[in-house]
Coordinates of C-alpha atoms in Angstrom, one line a residue:
M1 CA 23.3 -9.4 29.3
T2 CA 23.5 -9.4 33.0
H3 CA 22.4 -12.4 35.1
A4 CA 19.4 -10.3 36.4
D5 CA 18.4 -9.3 32.8
H6 CA 18.7 -12.9 31.7
E7 CA 16.4 -14.1 34.5
S8 CA 13.9 -11.3 33.8
L9 CA 13.8 -12.3 30.2
L10 CA 13.1 -16.0 31.1
A11 CA 10.5 -15.0 33.6
A12 CA 8.7 -12.8 31.0
A13 CA 8.7 -15.7 28.5
R14 CA 7.3 -18.1 31.1
T15 CA 4.6 -15.7 32.0
W16 CA 3.7 -15.2 28.4
A17 CA 3.6 -18.9 27.7
A18 CA 1.3 -19.5 30.7
E19 CA -1.2 -16.9 29.6
D20 CA -1.1 -17.5 25.8
P21 CA -4.4 -18.8 24.5
D22 CA -2.7 -20.3 21.3
P23 CA -1.1 -23.7 21.8
H24 CA 1.2 -23.2 18.8
T25 CA 2.9 -20.0 20.1
T26 CA 2.9 -21.5 23.6
A27 CA 4.9 -24.4 22.2
E28 CA 7.2 -22.0 20.4
L29 CA 8.2 -20.3 23.6
E30 CA 8.5 -23.6 25.6
A31 CA 10.8 -24.9 22.9
L32 CA 12.9 -21.7 23.0
L33 CA 13.1 -21.9 26.8
A34 CA 14.3 -25.5 26.5
Q35 CA 17.0 -24.4 24.0
V36 CA 18.2 -21.7 26.4
A37 CA 18.9 -24.4 28.9
D38 CA 21.0 -26.3 26.4
D39 CA 24.6 -25.3 26.0
D40 CA 24.7 -26.0 22.3
T41 CA 21.7 -23.7 21.5
R42 CA 21.7 -21.2 24.4
T43 CA 23.2 -18.2 22.5
A44 CA 20.9 -18.3 19.5
A45 CA 17.8 -19.1 21.6
T46 CA 18.6 -16.2 24.0
Q47 CA 19.0 -13.8 21.1
D48 CA 15.7 -15.0 19.7
L49 CA 13.9 -14.4 23.0
Q50 CA 15.5 -11.0 23.4
D51 CA 14.1 -9.9 20.0
R52 CA 10.7 -11.3 20.8
F53 CA 10.6 -9.5 24.1
S54 CA 12.5 -6.3 23.1
G55 CA 9.3 -4.3 23.6
P56 CA 5.7 -4.2 22.5
L57 CA 4.9 -4.1 18.8
L58 CA 4.2 -0.5 18.2
F59 CA 0.8 0.6 17.0
G60 CA 1.2 3.4 14.4
T61 CA -0.5 4.9 11.4
A62 CA 0.0 1.6 9.6
G63 CA -1.6 -0.2 12.5
L64 CA 0.4 -3.3 13.4
R65 CA 2.5 -5.5 11.1
A66 CA 5.2 -8.0 12.0
A67 CA 6.3 -11.6 11.7
L68 CA 3.9 -14.2 13.3
G69 CA 5.2 -15.8 16.5
A70 CA 5.1 -15.7 20.2
G71 CA 6.0 -12.6 22.3
P72 CA 5.1 -8.9 22.4
N73 CA 7.2 -8.0 19.4
R74 CA 5.4 -10.4 17.1
M75 CA 1.9 -10.8 15.6
N76 CA -0.1 -13.3 17.7
R77 CA -3.4 -13.7 19.5
V78 CA -2.2 -12.0 22.6
V79 CA -1.1 -8.9 20.7
V80 CA -4.2 -8.9 18.6
R81 CA -6.5 -9.2 21.7
R82 CA -4.8 -6.3 23.4
A83 CA -5.0 -4.2 20.2
A84 CA -8.7 -5.0 19.8
A85 CA -9.4 -4.2 23.4
G86 CA -7.6 -0.8 23.1
L87 CA -9.3 0.0 19.8
A88 CA -12.7 -0.9 21.3
A89 CA -12.0 1.4 24.3
H90 CA -11.1 4.2 21.8
V91 CA -14.3 3.8 19.8
T92 CA -16.6 3.5 22.8
G93 CA -14.9 6.4 24.6
S94 CA -15.6 8.6 21.5
A95 CA -19.3 7.6 21.2
E96 CA -21.8 10.2 22.3
G97 CA -24.9 9.6 24.4
A98 CA -26.8 6.3 23.8
Y99 CA -25.5 5.9 20.3
V100 CA -24.1 2.3 19.7
P101 CA -20.9 2.5 17.6
R102 CA -20.5 0.1 14.7
A103 CA -17.5 -1.9 13.4
V104 CA -16.7 -4.1 10.5
V105 CA -13.8 -6.6 10.5
G106 CA -12.3 -8.2 7.4
F107 CA -9.5 -10.7 6.8
D108 CA -7.3 -12.1 4.0
A109 CA -6.0 -15.7 3.6
R110 CA -2.7 -15.3 5.5
H111 CA -1.8 -17.6 8.4
N112 CA -4.0 -16.7 11.4
S113 CA -6.0 -14.0 9.6
R114 CA -9.4 -15.6 10.3
I115 CA -8.7 -16.3 14.0
F116 CA -7.4 -12.7 14.5
A117 CA -10.5 -11.3 12.9
E118 CA -12.9 -13.6 14.8
E119 CA -11.4 -12.7 18.1
T120 CA -11.5 -9.0 17.2
A121 CA -15.2 -9.4 16.5
A122 CA -15.7 -11.1 19.8
I123 CA -13.9 -8.4 21.8
F124 CA -15.7 -5.6 20.0
T125 CA -19.1 -7.3 20.7
A126 CA -18.3 -7.7 24.3
A127 CA -17.4 -4.0 24.5
G128 CA -20.9 -3.1 23.3
I129 CA -20.0 -2.3 19.7
Q130 CA -22.4 -3.5 16.9
T131 CA -20.0 -5.6 14.9
F132 CA -20.0 -7.0 11.4
L133 CA -17.6 -9.8 10.3
M134 CA -16.8 -10.3 6.7
P135 CA -18.2 -13.7 5.4
S136 CA -15.0 -15.0 4.0
E137 CA -11.4 -14.0 2.9
L138 CA -12.0 -10.9 0.9
P139 CA -9.8 -8.0 -0.5
T140 CA -8.9 -5.0 1.5
P141 CA -10.9 -2.7 -0.8
V142 CA -14.1 -4.6 0.1
L143 CA -13.5 -3.9 3.8
A144 CA -12.7 -0.2 3.1
Y145 CA -15.9 -0.1 1.0
A146 CA -17.9 -1.6 3.8
V147 CA -16.7 0.9 6.4
R148 CA -18.4 3.7 4.4
A149 CA -21.4 1.6 3.1
L150 CA -22.3 0.4 6.6
E151 CA -21.5 3.8 8.2
C152 CA -19.2 2.2 10.7
E153 CA -17.1 4.0 13.3
V154 CA -14.2 1.6 12.8
G155 CA -13.0 -1.0 10.3
V156 CA -10.2 -3.5 10.8
M157 CA -8.5 -5.5 8.1
V158 CA -6.3 -8.3 9.1
T159 CA -3.7 -8.4 6.4
A160 CA 0.0 -7.9 5.8
S161 CA -0.7 -6.9 2.2
H162 CA 2.4 -7.7 0.1
N163 CA 4.7 -8.6 3.0
P164 CA 6.5 -12.0 3.1
P165 CA 4.5 -15.1 4.1
Q166 CA 5.7 -15.2 7.7
D167 CA 4.1 -11.8 8.4
N168 CA 0.6 -10.6 9.3
G169 CA -0.9 -7.2 10.2
Y170 CA -3.8 -5.2 11.6
K171 CA -4.9 -2.2 9.5
V172 CA -7.4 0.2 11.0
Y173 CA -9.9 2.6 9.4
L174 CA -12.1 5.1 11.1
G175 CA -15.4 6.5 10.0
G176 CA -18.9 7.3 11.4
R177 CA -20.2 10.5 12.8
A178 CA -17.0 11.9 14.3
V179 CA -15.1 11.9 11.1
D180 CA -15.6 14.4 8.2
D181 CA -16.4 13.1 4.8
A182 CA -12.8 13.4 3.5
G183 CA -11.6 11.0 6.2
R184 CA -14.6 8.7 6.5
G185 CA -13.4 5.2 5.9
A186 CA -9.7 6.2 5.6
Q187 CA -6.7 4.8 7.4
I188 CA -5.8 6.4 10.7
V189 CA -3.4 9.3 11.0
A190 CA -1.9 11.2 13.9
P191 CA -3.0 11.9 16.5
Q192 CA -5.5 9.0 16.2
D193 CA -2.6 6.5 16.2
T194 CA -1.1 7.7 19.4
E195 CA -4.5 7.9 21.1
I196 CA -5.3 4.3 20.2
A197 CA -1.8 3.2 21.2
A198 CA -2.3 4.8 24.6
R199 CA -5.6 2.8 25.0
I200 CA -3.8 -0.4 24.1
A201 CA -1.0 0.3 26.6
A202 CA -3.7 0.9 29.3
V203 CA -5.3 -2.6 28.7
G204 CA -4.9 -4.6 31.9
Q205 CA -4.1 -8.3 32.3
L206 CA -4.9 -10.5 29.3
G207 CA -7.5 -12.3 31.4
S208 CA -9.4 -9.1 31.9
I209 CA -10.2 -8.8 28.1
L210 CA -13.8 -10.1 27.6
L211 CA -14.6 -12.0 24.4
A212 CA -18.3 -12.5 23.6
A213 CA -19.3 -16.1 22.6
E214 CA -21.8 -14.8 20.1
G215 CA -23.6 -11.6 19.1
W216 CA -21.6 -10.3 16.1
N217 CA -23.2 -10.3 12.6
V218 CA -21.5 -12.3 9.9
L219 CA -22.3 -10.3 6.8
P220 CA -23.9 -12.1 3.8
E221 CA -21.9 -12.6 0.7
S222 CA -23.9 -9.8 -0.8
I223 CA -21.5 -7.3 0.7
A224 CA -18.9 -8.4 -1.9
K225 CA -21.6 -8.3 -4.6
D226 CA -22.5 -4.8 -3.6
Y227 CA -18.9 -3.8 -4.0
V228 CA -18.7 -5.4 -7.4
T229 CA -21.9 -3.7 -8.6
S230 CA -20.6 -0.3 -7.4
V231 CA -17.2 -0.8 -9.1
V232 CA -18.7 -2.0 -12.3
A233 CA -20.8 1.2 -12.5
L234 CA -17.5 3.1 -12.8
A235 CA -17.1 1.8 -16.3
D236 CA -18.4 4.1 -19.1
R237 CA -19.8 1.7 -21.6
E238 CA -21.5 4.5 -23.6
R239 CA -18.3 6.5 -24.4
F240 CA -15.8 3.6 -24.1
P241 CA -17.7 0.7 -25.5
D242 CA -14.8 -1.4 -26.8
R243 CA -14.1 -4.7 -25.0
D244 CA -11.9 -6.5 -27.5
L245 CA -9.1 -7.0 -25.1
S246 CA -7.3 -10.2 -24.0
I247 CA -6.3 -9.9 -20.3
V248 CA -4.0 -12.1 -18.2
L249 CA -4.9 -11.6 -14.5
T250 CA -2.9 -12.8 -11.5
P251 CA -4.0 -12.4 -7.8
M252 CA -0.5 -13.5 -6.8
H253 CA -1.9 -16.2 -4.4
G254 CA -4.0 -13.6 -2.7
V255 CA -7.7 -13.0 -2.2
G256 CA -8.5 -10.6 -5.1
G257 CA -8.9 -13.1 -7.9
T258 CA -12.6 -13.9 -7.7
T259 CA -13.6 -10.3 -7.0
A260 CA -11.5 -9.0 -9.9
Q261 CA -12.8 -11.6 -12.3
Q262 CA -16.4 -10.7 -11.3
V263 CA -15.8 -7.0 -11.9
L264 CA -14.1 -7.5 -15.3
A265 CA -16.7 -10.0 -16.5
A266 CA -19.7 -7.8 -15.4
A267 CA -18.1 -4.8 -17.1
G268 CA -17.9 -6.8 -20.4
F269 CA -14.4 -8.1 -20.5
G270 CA -15.0 -11.6 -21.5
T271 CA -11.5 -12.7 -22.3
V272 CA -9.7 -13.0 -18.9
H273 CA -7.0 -15.6 -18.4
V274 CA -6.1 -16.2 -14.8
V275 CA -2.6 -17.4 -14.0
A276 CA -3.4 -21.0 -12.9
E277 CA -0.4 -21.4 -10.6
Q278 CA -1.3 -18.2 -8.7
A279 CA -5.1 -18.3 -8.9
D280 CA -6.0 -19.7 -5.4
P281 CA -5.2 -18.1 -2.1
D282 CA -2.2 -19.6 -0.6
P283 CA -0.6 -18.0 2.5
D284 CA 2.8 -19.5 1.6
F285 CA 3.0 -17.8 -1.8
P286 CA 4.9 -20.7 -3.3
T287 CA 5.6 -19.3 -6.8
V288 CA 7.2 -15.9 -5.8
D289 CA 10.1 -15.0 -3.6
F290 CA 8.2 -11.9 -2.4
P291 CA 4.5 -11.4 -3.1
N292 CA 4.8 -7.9 -4.4
P293 CA 4.2 -7.0 -8.0
E294 CA 7.1 -4.5 -7.8
E295 CA 9.7 -7.1 -7.1
P296 CA 11.8 -8.5 -9.9
G297 CA 10.4 -11.8 -11.1
A298 CA 7.0 -11.4 -9.5
L299 CA 5.3 -11.1 -12.9
D300 CA 7.2 -13.8 -14.7
L301 CA 4.4 -16.3 -14.7
A302 CA 1.9 -13.7 -15.8
I303 CA 4.0 -12.5 -18.6
A304 CA 4.7 -16.1 -19.7
A305 CA 0.9 -16.6 -19.7
A306 CA 0.4 -13.4 -21.8
L307 CA 2.9 -14.7 -24.4
A308 CA 1.2 -18.1 -24.5
Q309 CA -2.3 -16.5 -24.9
D310 CA -1.1 -13.7 -27.2
A311 CA -2.8 -11.3 -24.6
D312 CA -2.9 -7.6 -24.8
L313 CA -2.6 -6.7 -21.1
V314 CA -1.4 -8.2 -17.8
L315 CA -3.1 -7.0 -14.6
A316 CA -1.5 -8.1 -11.3
N317 CA -2.9 -7.5 -7.9
D318 CA -1.0 -7.8 -4.7
P319 CA -2.3 -10.4 -2.2
D320 CA -4.9 -8.2 -0.6
A321 CA -5.7 -6.5 -3.9
D322 CA -5.3 -2.9 -2.8
R323 CA -2.6 -2.4 -5.5
V324 CA -2.3 -3.2 -9.2
A325 CA 0.5 -3.5 -11.6
V326 CA 0.2 -3.3 -15.4
A327 CA 2.3 -4.9 -18.0
A328 CA 2.1 -4.8 -21.8
K329 CA 4.3 -5.4 -24.9
D330 CA 6.4 -2.3 -25.7
P331 CA 6.2 -1.8 -29.5
A332 CA 9.6 -0.1 -29.4
T333 CA 11.4 -3.3 -28.1
G334 CA 8.8 -6.1 -28.8
E335 CA 9.3 -7.1 -25.1
W336 CA 6.8 -7.2 -22.3
R337 CA 7.5 -4.9 -19.4
M338 CA 5.7 -3.7 -16.3
L339 CA 4.8 0.0 -16.3
R340 CA 6.3 2.0 -13.5
G341 CA 3.8 3.2 -10.9
D342 CA 4.2 6.8 -12.1
E343 CA 3.5 5.8 -15.6
T344 CA 0.3 4.0 -14.6
G345 CA -0.7 6.9 -12.4
A346 CA -0.3 9.4 -15.2
L347 CA -2.3 7.2 -17.6
L348 CA -5.2 6.9 -15.1
G349 CA -5.0 10.6 -14.4
Q350 CA -5.2 11.5 -18.1
H351 CA -8.1 9.0 -18.7
L352 CA -10.1 10.4 -15.7
A353 CA -9.4 14.0 -16.8
V354 CA -10.8 13.1 -20.3
R355 CA -13.8 11.5 -18.8
R356 CA -14.5 14.5 -16.6
A357 CA -14.1 16.9 -19.4
Q358 CA -16.6 14.9 -21.4
D359 CA -19.0 14.8 -18.4
T360 CA -19.2 18.6 -18.2
G361 CA -18.5 19.6 -21.8
E362 CA -15.7 21.7 -20.5
H363 CA -12.7 21.5 -18.2
A364 CA -13.8 20.2 -14.8
A365 CA -13.4 22.2 -11.6
G366 CA -14.3 21.7 -8.0
T367 CA -12.6 18.4 -7.5
V368 CA -9.0 17.5 -6.9
F369 CA -6.3 15.2 -8.2
A370 CA -3.6 14.3 -5.7
N371 CA -0.4 12.3 -5.4
S372 CA 2.2 11.7 -2.8
I373 CA 5.2 14.1 -2.8
V374 CA 7.6 11.3 -3.9
S375 CA 5.5 10.5 -7.0
S376 CA 6.0 12.1 -10.4
R377 CA 5.2 15.7 -11.0
L378 CA 3.5 14.7 -14.3
L379 CA 0.0 14.4 -12.8
S380 CA 0.2 18.1 -11.7
R381 CA 0.8 19.1 -15.3
I382 CA -2.0 16.8 -16.6
A383 CA -4.4 18.4 -14.0
A384 CA -3.3 21.9 -14.8
T385 CA -4.0 21.4 -18.5
A386 CA -7.4 20.0 -17.7
G387 CA -8.3 22.8 -15.3
I388 CA -8.4 20.4 -12.4
P389 CA -7.0 21.5 -9.0
H390 CA -4.0 19.4 -7.8
T391 CA -2.3 18.9 -4.5
E392 CA 0.6 16.9 -3.1
T393 CA 0.5 15.0 0.2
L394 CA 2.9 13.1 2.4
T395 CA 3.7 9.5 1.4
G396 CA 0.9 7.1 2.1
F397 CA -2.7 6.7 1.3
K398 CA -3.7 7.7 4.8
W399 CA -2.8 11.2 3.6
I400 CA -3.9 11.0 -0.1
S401 CA -7.4 9.7 0.9
R402 CA -8.0 12.7 3.2
V403 CA -7.6 15.3 0.5
P404 CA -10.9 17.3 0.5
S405 CA -13.0 16.9 -2.7
L406 CA -10.6 14.2 -3.9
A407 CA -11.5 12.9 -7.4
Y408 CA -8.3 10.8 -8.0
G409 CA -5.2 10.1 -6.1
Y410 CA -2.2 7.8 -6.5
E411 CA 1.3 7.0 -5.2
E412 CA 4.2 5.6 -7.1
A413 CA 4.1 2.3 -5.2
L414 CA 1.2 1.0 -7.4
G415 CA -1.6 2.5 -5.3
Y416 CA -4.5 4.2 -7.1
C417 CA -7.8 5.6 -5.8
V418 CA -10.1 6.1 -8.7
A419 CA -13.4 6.2 -6.8
P420 CA -13.0 7.8 -3.4
D421 CA -16.7 8.0 -2.8
L422 CA -16.7 4.2 -2.8
V423 CA -13.3 3.3 -1.3
R424 CA -11.3 5.9 0.6
D425 CA -8.1 4.1 0.0
K426 CA -6.1 2.6 -2.8
D427 CA -8.1 0.0 -4.7
G428 CA -6.3 -2.3 -7.1
I429 CA -9.6 -3.8 -8.5
S430 CA -11.4 -0.6 -9.5
A431 CA -8.1 0.8 -10.9
A432 CA -7.7 -2.5 -12.9
L433 CA -11.2 -2.0 -14.4
L434 CA -10.4 1.5 -15.6
L435 CA -7.0 0.4 -17.0
A436 CA -8.8 -2.3 -19.0
E437 CA -11.2 0.3 -20.3
L438 CA -8.4 2.6 -21.3
A439 CA -6.4 -0.3 -22.9
A440 CA -9.4 -1.5 -24.9
A441 CA -10.2 2.0 -26.2
T442 CA -6.6 2.5 -27.2
K443 CA -6.4 -0.8 -28.9
A444 CA -9.5 0.0 -30.9
E445 CA -7.7 3.0 -32.2
G446 CA -4.7 0.9 -33.3
R447 CA -2.5 2.3 -30.6
T448 CA -1.0 1.1 -27.3
L449 CA -0.5 2.4 -23.7
F450 CA 3.1 3.3 -24.7
D451 CA 1.8 5.5 -27.4
L452 CA -0.3 7.3 -24.8
L453 CA 2.8 7.8 -22.6
D454 CA 4.5 9.3 -25.6
D455 CA 1.6 11.7 -26.1
L456 CA 2.0 12.8 -22.5
A457 CA 5.7 13.4 -23.0
L458 CA 5.1 15.6 -26.0
L459 CA 2.5 17.6 -24.1
H460 CA 4.3 17.9 -20.8
G461 CA 7.9 16.9 -21.2
L462 CA 9.3 13.4 -20.7
H463 CA 9.1 12.6 -17.0
A464 CA 11.5 9.8 -16.1
S465 CA 11.8 8.4 -12.6
D466 CA 13.8 5.8 -10.7
Q467 CA 14.4 4.6 -7.1
L468 CA 17.2 3.5 -4.9
S469 CA 16.5 1.5 -1.7
V470 CA 19.2 1.0 0.8
R471 CA 18.5 -1.7 3.4
V472 CA 20.4 -1.3 6.7
G473 CA 20.9 -3.4 9.8
S474 CA 19.2 -1.1 12.2
L475 CA 17.0 2.0 12.4
G476 CA 19.8 3.8 14.1
L477 CA 21.8 3.6 10.9
L478 CA 19.0 5.4 9.1
D479 CA 19.3 8.4 11.5
A480 CA 23.1 8.4 10.9
M481 CA 22.7 8.5 7.1
M482 CA 20.1 11.3 7.3
N483 CA 22.3 13.3 9.7
R484 CA 25.2 12.9 7.2
L485 CA 23.1 14.4 4.5
R486 CA 22.0 17.3 6.7
E487 CA 25.6 18.1 7.7
N488 CA 27.1 17.6 4.2
P489 CA 24.3 18.4 1.6
P490 CA 25.1 17.4 -2.0
Q491 CA 26.0 20.3 -4.2
A492 CA 24.9 18.9 -7.5
F493 CA 23.2 15.9 -9.2
A494 CA 24.3 14.8 -12.7
D495 CA 26.3 18.1 -13.0
S496 CA 23.3 20.2 -12.3
A497 CA 23.7 22.5 -9.3
V498 CA 21.3 22.1 -6.4
D499 CA 19.3 25.3 -6.1
V500 CA 16.8 24.2 -3.4
V501 CA 17.4 22.0 -0.3
Q502 CA 14.3 21.5 1.7
D503 CA 14.3 19.7 5.1
L504 CA 10.9 18.1 5.3
L505 CA 11.2 18.0 9.1
T506 CA 10.5 21.7 9.0
G507 CA 7.4 21.3 6.8
Y508 CA 7.1 21.9 3.1
A509 CA 4.3 23.4 1.0
G510 CA 1.9 23.3 3.9
L511 CA 2.5 19.6 4.6
P512 CA 3.0 18.3 8.1
P513 CA 6.6 17.7 9.1
T514 CA 8.2 14.4 8.2
D515 CA 11.7 13.0 8.1
G516 CA 13.0 13.6 4.6
L517 CA 15.1 15.8 2.4
L518 CA 14.1 17.3 -1.0
Y519 CA 16.6 18.6 -3.5
L520 CA 15.8 20.5 -6.7
T521 CA 18.5 21.2 -9.2
R522 CA 18.9 24.0 -11.9
D523 CA 17.6 21.6 -14.7
D524 CA 14.6 20.6 -12.6
T525 CA 15.9 17.3 -11.4
R526 CA 14.3 16.3 -8.2
V527 CA 15.7 14.0 -5.5
I528 CA 13.8 13.0 -2.3
I529 CA 15.5 10.9 0.4
R530 CA 13.6 9.6 3.4
P531 CA 13.6 6.7 5.8
S532 CA 10.9 4.0 5.1
G533 CA 8.0 4.1 7.5
T534 CA 7.8 0.3 7.8
E535 CA 11.2 -1.2 7.2
P536 CA 14.9 -0.5 8.0
K537 CA 15.4 1.1 4.6
L538 CA 16.5 4.5 3.2
K539 CA 14.4 5.3 0.1
C540 CA 15.6 7.6 -2.6
Y541 CA 13.2 8.9 -5.3
L542 CA 14.6 10.4 -8.4
E543 CA 13.0 12.3 -11.3
V544 CA 14.3 14.1 -14.3
I545 CA 12.3 16.0 -16.9
E546 CA 13.4 16.4 -20.5
P547 CA 11.6 18.8 -22.8
V548 CA 10.4 17.1 -26.1
E549 CA 8.8 19.1 -29.0
L550 CA 8.7 16.5 -31.8
A551 CA 7.8 12.8 -31.9
A552 CA 11.1 12.3 -33.8
E553 CA 13.0 13.4 -30.8
L554 CA 11.4 11.0 -28.3
D555 CA 13.8 8.1 -28.8
D556 CA 16.8 10.4 -28.1
A557 CA 15.1 12.0 -25.2
K558 CA 14.5 8.6 -23.6
L559 CA 18.2 7.8 -23.9
T560 CA 19.1 11.1 -22.5
T561 CA 16.8 10.8 -19.4
R562 CA 18.1 7.3 -18.7
A563 CA 21.7 8.6 -18.8
R564 CA 20.7 11.5 -16.5
L565 CA 19.0 9.1 -14.1
D566 CA 22.0 6.9 -14.0
A567 CA 24.3 9.8 -13.2
V568 CA 21.9 11.0 -10.5
L569 CA 21.9 7.5 -9.0
C570 CA 25.7 7.5 -8.8
D571 CA 25.7 10.9 -7.1
V572 CA 23.1 9.8 -4.6
E573 CA 25.2 6.7 -3.7
E574 CA 28.3 8.9 -3.3
S575 CA 26.4 11.3 -1.0
L576 CA 25.3 8.4 1.1
G577 CA 28.8 7.0 1.3
L578 CA 27.8 3.8 -0.5

């Protein structure tokens, strides 16, 4: 760093500290500036400042998400005020005539979530937007529900979902008159993200952002009750009356526990044991290394509770309850295990297909099942057998939720949308209810969820999937790895020749271009490799399909698919130079 660059960095930090309305982040910067002046701490403090001021936190289709702290490359009150002002300008600039746009703002229990939400409400109100603020820390699906129920032009959820405790985020939904029904209440997509980002960049000095002292509406607690009532109505007590099911529920220190318990109780599930150590919201997530149900060890306390209670089912929501994981005892091994996202997605798809067929007395048509391109191909076969149209989307619920006539959508990362008319996003609470309904009906027949998965394998072939995530030190390394694959494409996976190589940057099956590579081999093995949209990771999605005709062949087929997946994993690692 040149002397001029060093002085410019220090000047930017001093200016930020002088304007920052938060005494905690002001103190952070002042401490760093003092460390820069100390020979013993200068190097580390300078590097920290460089990272914090390396550029503004970029607003994209995921909104904002980053570690809390001072500086433009962190989540803090300055960044949130500017984001809220830019978003308000976007909303008011799109309003027609004398119509007053409406907004609803929600927040979880993470550090600073409430203050970020309250300041957003104050900025929206000052900009002339009729604004509703959630009454308390509530799940993301309740906010997404409110965007549609209150017919709002915009919804903001302050949450970092399943990120580490030091993070927070700012998720944006759009709705109202200017959005068609398929996108009403859904997360933003391009070009909305770039339009909002441009508005944020155009915001002037921090002091020019007006905050109203009052005038927004704090919603009554009945908004959560309305959501609960609407979700409970999804249960089909007439055709699936069984409720003899012992459930262990964990909200994983998040905000979904009370709402999920209310839904399950109102739907007739009276035996719900909440994991005591993880029952209350805690922004530090003290019992898990990473508050994500997918992470190894995250469900250990829940499974221990299930063993102690002799429970039938574990349901685990992530901290903002937009996702759900399921665990049960596998009769083949006698051990508890979490179902993969694709397994749960297939079970929900089959359950909803059966319900729809019973609703109409024949195979349903006119509505659509959907999943992301990196999810299993099994749902497409379930839908075809049921006479239900099916489509694939790009990765992310911002795409799945926009499928016209959507009836059900899922992605392998534990996200399920079972009621798009209520919540145009993934919803771990409504999905948990239908999973409990399915598990109870299956138990009443003397069977398990694993038996249902075997049924699907006999009908459609055994679909087995796995993933490989490669974390790298910088985003530039991701580009290098993708370029290596484009220049030297693999010729085979697990000794099956690659027949199809599709560069997703050129578009695929009518989907918008995205950075990724898809390979199909002669034996129908599929490999998709893409950079993560939110982290410096390369993500690899693998799926093999093994035909099975007889139940007696299932055990051997499972061993075969596991061996094939292991071989594919080795070949993917070799292709990446790992």
